[in-house]
Each structure stands twice: as C-alpha cells, then as structure tokens.
mmCIF file of C-alpha atoms in Angstrom:
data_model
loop_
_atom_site.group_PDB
_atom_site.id
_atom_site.type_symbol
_atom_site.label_atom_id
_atom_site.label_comp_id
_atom_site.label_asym_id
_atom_site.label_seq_id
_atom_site.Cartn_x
_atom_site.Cartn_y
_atom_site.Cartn_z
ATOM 1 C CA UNK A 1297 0.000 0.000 0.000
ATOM 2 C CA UNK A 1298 1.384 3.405 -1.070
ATOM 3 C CA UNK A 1299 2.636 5.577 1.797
ATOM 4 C CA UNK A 1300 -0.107 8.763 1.149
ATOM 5 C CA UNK A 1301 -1.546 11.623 3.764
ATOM 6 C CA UNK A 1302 -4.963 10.854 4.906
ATOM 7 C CA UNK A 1303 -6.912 14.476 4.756
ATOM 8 C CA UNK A 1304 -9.587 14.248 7.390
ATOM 9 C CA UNK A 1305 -12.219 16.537 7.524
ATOM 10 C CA UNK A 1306 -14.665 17.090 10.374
ATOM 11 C CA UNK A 1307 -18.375 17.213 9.854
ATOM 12 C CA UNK A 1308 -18.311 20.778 10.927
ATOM 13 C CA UNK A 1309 -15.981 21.732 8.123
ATOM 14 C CA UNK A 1310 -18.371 20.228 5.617
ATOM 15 C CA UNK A 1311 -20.855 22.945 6.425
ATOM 16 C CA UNK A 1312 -18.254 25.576 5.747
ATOM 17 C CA UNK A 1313 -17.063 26.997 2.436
ATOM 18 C CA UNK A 1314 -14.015 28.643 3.429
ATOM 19 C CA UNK A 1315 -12.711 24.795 4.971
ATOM 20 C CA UNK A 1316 -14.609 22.365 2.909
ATOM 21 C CA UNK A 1317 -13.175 19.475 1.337
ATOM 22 C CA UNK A 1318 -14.252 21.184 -1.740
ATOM 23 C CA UNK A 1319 -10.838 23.399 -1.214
ATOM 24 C CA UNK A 1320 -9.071 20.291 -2.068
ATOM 25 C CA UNK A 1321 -11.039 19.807 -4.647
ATOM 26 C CA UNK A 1322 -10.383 23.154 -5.895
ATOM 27 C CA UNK A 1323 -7.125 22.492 -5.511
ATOM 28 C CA UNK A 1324 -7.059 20.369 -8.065
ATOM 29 C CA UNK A 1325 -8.924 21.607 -10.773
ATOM 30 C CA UNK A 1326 -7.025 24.554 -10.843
ATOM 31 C CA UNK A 1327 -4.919 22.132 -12.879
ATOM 32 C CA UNK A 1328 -7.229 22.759 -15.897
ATOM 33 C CA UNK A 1329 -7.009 26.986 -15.942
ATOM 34 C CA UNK A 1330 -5.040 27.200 -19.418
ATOM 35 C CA UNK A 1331 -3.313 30.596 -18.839
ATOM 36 C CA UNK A 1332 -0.714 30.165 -16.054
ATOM 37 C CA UNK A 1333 -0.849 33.602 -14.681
ATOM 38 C CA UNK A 1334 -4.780 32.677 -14.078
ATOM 39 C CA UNK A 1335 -3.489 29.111 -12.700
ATOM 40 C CA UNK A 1336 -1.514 30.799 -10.622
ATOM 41 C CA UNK A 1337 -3.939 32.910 -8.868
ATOM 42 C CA UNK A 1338 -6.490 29.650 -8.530
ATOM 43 C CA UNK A 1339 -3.409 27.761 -6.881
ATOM 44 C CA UNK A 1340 -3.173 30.429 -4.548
ATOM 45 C CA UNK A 1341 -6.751 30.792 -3.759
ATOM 46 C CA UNK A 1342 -6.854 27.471 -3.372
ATOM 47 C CA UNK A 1343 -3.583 26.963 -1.092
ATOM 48 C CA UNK A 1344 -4.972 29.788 1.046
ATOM 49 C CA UNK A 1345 -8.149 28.017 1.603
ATOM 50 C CA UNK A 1346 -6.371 25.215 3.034
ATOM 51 C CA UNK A 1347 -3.578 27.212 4.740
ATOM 52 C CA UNK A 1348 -6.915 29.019 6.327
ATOM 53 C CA UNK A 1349 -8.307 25.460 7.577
ATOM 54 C CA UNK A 1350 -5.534 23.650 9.121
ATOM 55 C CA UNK A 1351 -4.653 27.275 11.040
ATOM 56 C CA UNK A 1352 -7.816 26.714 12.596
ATOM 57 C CA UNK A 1353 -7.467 23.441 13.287
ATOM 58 C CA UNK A 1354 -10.624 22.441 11.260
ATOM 59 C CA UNK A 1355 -8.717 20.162 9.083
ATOM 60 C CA UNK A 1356 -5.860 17.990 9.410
ATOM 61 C CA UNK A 1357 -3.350 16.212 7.289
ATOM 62 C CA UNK A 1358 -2.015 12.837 8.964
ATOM 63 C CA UNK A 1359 0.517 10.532 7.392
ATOM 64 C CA UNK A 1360 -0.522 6.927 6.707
ATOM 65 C CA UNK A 1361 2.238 5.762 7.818
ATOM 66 C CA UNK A 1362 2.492 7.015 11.804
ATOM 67 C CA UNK A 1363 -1.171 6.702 11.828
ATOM 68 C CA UNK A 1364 -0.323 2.429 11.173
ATOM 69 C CA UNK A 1365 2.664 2.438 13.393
ATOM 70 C CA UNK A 1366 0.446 4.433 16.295
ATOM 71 C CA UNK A 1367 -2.081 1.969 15.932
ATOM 72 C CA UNK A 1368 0.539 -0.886 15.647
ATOM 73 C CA UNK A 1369 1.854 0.275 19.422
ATOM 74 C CA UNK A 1370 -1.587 0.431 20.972
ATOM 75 C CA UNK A 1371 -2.399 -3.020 19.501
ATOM 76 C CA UNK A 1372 -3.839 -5.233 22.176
ATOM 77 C CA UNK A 1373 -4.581 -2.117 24.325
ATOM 78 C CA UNK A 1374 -8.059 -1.171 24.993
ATOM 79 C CA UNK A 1375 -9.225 1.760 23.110
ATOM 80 C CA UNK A 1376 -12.131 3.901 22.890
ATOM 81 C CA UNK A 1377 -15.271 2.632 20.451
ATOM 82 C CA UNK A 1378 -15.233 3.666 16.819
ATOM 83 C CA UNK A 1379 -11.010 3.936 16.633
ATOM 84 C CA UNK A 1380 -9.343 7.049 15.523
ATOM 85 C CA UNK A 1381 -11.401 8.223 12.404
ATOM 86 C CA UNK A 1382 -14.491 6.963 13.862
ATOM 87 C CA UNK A 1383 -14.570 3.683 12.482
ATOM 88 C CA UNK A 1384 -15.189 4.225 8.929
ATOM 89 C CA UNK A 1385 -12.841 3.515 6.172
ATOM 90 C CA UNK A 1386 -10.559 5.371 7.130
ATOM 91 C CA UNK A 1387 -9.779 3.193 10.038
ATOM 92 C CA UNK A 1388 -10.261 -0.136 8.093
ATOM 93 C CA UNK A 1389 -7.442 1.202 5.272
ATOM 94 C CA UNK A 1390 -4.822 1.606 8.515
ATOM 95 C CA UNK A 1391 -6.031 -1.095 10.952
ATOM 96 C CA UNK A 1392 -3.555 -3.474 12.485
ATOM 97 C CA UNK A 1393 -4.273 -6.601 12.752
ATOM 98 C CA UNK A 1394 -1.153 -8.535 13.351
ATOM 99 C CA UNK A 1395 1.856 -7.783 14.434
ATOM 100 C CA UNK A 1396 5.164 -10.055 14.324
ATOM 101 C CA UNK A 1397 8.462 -9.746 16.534
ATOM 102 C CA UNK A 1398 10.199 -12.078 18.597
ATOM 103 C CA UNK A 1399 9.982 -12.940 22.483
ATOM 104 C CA UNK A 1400 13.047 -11.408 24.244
ATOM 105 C CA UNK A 1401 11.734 -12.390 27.835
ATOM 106 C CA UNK A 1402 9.983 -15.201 29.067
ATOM 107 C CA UNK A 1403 8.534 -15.222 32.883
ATOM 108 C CA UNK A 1404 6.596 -17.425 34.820
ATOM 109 C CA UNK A 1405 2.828 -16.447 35.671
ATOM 110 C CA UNK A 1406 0.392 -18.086 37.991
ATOM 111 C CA UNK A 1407 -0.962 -22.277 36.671
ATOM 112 C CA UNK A 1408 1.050 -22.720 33.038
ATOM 113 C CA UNK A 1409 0.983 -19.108 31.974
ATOM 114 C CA UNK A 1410 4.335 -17.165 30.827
ATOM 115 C CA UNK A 1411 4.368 -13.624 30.983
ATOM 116 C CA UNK A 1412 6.049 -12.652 27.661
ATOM 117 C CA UNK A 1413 8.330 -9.236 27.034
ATOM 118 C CA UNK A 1414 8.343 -9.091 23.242
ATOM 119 C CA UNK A 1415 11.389 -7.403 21.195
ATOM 120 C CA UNK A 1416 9.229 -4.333 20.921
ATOM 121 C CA UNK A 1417 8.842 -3.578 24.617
ATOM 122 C CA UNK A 1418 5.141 -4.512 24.961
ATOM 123 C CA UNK A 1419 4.645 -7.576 27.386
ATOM 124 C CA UNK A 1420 1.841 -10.345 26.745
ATOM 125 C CA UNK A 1421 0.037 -12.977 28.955
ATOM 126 C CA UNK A 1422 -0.694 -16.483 27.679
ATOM 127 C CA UNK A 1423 -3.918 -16.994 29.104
ATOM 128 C CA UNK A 1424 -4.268 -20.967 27.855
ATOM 129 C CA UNK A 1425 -1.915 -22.951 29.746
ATOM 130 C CA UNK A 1426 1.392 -24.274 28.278
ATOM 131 C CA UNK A 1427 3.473 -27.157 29.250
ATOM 132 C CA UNK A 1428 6.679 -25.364 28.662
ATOM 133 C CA UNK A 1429 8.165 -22.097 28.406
ATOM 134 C CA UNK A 1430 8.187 -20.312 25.458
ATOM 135 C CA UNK A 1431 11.625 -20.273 23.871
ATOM 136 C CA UNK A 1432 13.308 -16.512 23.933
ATOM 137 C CA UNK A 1433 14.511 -15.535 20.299
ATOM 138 C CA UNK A 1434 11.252 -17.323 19.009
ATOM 139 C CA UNK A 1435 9.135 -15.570 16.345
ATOM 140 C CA UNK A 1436 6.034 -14.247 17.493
ATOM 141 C CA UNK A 1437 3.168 -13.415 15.575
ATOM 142 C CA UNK A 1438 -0.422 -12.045 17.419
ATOM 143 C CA UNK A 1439 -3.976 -11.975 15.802
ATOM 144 C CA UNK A 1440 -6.687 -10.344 16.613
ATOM 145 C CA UNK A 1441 -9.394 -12.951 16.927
ATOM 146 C CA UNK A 1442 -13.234 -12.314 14.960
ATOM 147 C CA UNK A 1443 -14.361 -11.728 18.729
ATOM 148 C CA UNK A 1444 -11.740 -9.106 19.988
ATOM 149 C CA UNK A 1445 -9.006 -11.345 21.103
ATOM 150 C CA UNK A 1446 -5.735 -12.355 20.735
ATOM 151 C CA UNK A 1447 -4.159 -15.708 19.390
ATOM 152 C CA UNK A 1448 -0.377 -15.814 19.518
ATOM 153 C CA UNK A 1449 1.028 -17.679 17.065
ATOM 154 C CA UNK A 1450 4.774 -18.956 19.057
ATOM 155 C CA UNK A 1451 7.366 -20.795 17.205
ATOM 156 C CA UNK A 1452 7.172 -24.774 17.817
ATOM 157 C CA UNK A 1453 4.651 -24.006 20.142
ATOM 158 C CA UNK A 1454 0.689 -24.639 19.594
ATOM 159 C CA UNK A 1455 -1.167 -20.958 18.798
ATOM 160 C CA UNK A 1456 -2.250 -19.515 22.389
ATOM 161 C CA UNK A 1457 -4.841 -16.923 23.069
ATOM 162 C CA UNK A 1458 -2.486 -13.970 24.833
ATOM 163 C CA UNK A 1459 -3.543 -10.486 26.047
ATOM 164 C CA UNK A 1460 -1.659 -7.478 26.316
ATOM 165 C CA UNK A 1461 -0.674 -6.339 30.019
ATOM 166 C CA UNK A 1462 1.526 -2.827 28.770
#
C-alpha cells in the first residue's frame, strides 16, 4: 500500500465553504485553468483556503504511515469505540491486525501461563496454559481474533490466546 496523507475533515468543516473538502477539490482543478498567470492565482486561492483550515485546526493532514505504526503500538490495548477516524474507512485502510516480533523475555505467571516481554517492549500474557516455556529468540506473531481477542502464534509451540498487560 502506497505511503499517502490521509486528509480528514470534520463534519463541521463540511458545512463551511471557506474549509470544505471542496478546497481540495479546488485544488485540483485549478490544474485545468489554461493561462498560467490565471493558474496561478487559482493555486493560490486554493492553497490559502487550506492554509486558512488547518490554522484553525478544522482540518488535518495525517501521514498513513504514523497513523499504522500508532495503531501498531496500541495493539492489544483497549481503546475507545469507533477507533481514531471513527470507524469508517478510514480506520479499516490503517487497521492493524497482526503484528510479528520475537519474544526477548519469558517469565513465569500463575498455573502454566508465561508472561512474555516481546522485542518491541510490549509484554503479553498467555492466558491458555502451556506445558513449557516459550523459547526466547522465538518468532512471534499475534492476531486479533473475529471476537476481539488475541491468538499468539509462538514458534514450535501450539497458537495460544495472549492479552496485552503494557
């Protein structure tokens, strides 16, 4: 997937000219003036529009790319209903679903569970039991599960269900 901004625009924008996606649009068509002094000025108009809205904080610009790798830190966290953009496609083009690393740390929890420091710094619970420890350097890769869970998927071990403690 190409690395692109996401422009996000708040309902309240929608209702006015001066910040309306339509400036973007604008934007753009300003493309098809044919004299270039009278491109020019439309560019302008145009950049000023949007120069105008992100001043006043009624529209923002985020990068794809930290908006995946924010998500991809709070994977496993709880977070508020509707995600970041409110749920809509926005937030299904950048949602994380798995994440792969390797298990740097490997501790003992309470009845066959193994409290597991990955080699990103967050730290998982196996919640089914396992006869053995988890092997540190392993590969680790966690799913999110249809019903909000997590599976963790260990190297030579049998796939887990695991939640995130921090």
């Amino acid at each position: 997937m190409p690395s692109m901004p996401l422009l996000l625009l708040s309902a309240a924008i929608a209702q006015t000219p001066a910040a309306s996606a339509d400036s973007v649009d604008r934007l753009v068509t300003c493309r098809a003036v044919p004299d270039s002094s009278e491109r020019l000025a439309c560019f302008d108009r145009a950049v000023d529009r949007i120069a105008a809205a992100r001043r006043s904080g009624e529209m923002i610009v985020l990068d794809r790319t930290k908006v995946v790798e924010r998500k991809r830190k709070g994977f496993g966290l709880a977070q508020a209903p509707g995600d970041m953009f409110g749920g809509g496609p926005e937030d299904a083009e950048t949602e994380v679903r798995t994440l792969t690393t390797t298990v740097a740390v490997v501790q003992p929890a309470a009845y066959g569970r193994y409290n597991l420091q990955l080699g990103n710094g967050m730290v998982w619970q196996t919640l089914d039991l396992m006869p053995f420890a988890p092997r540190t350097g392993a590969a680790i890769t966690l799913r999110k599960t249809p019903f909000g869970g997590f599976r963790a998927h260990i190297e030579g071990e049998k796939p887990v269900l695991a939640k995130r403690m921090r």
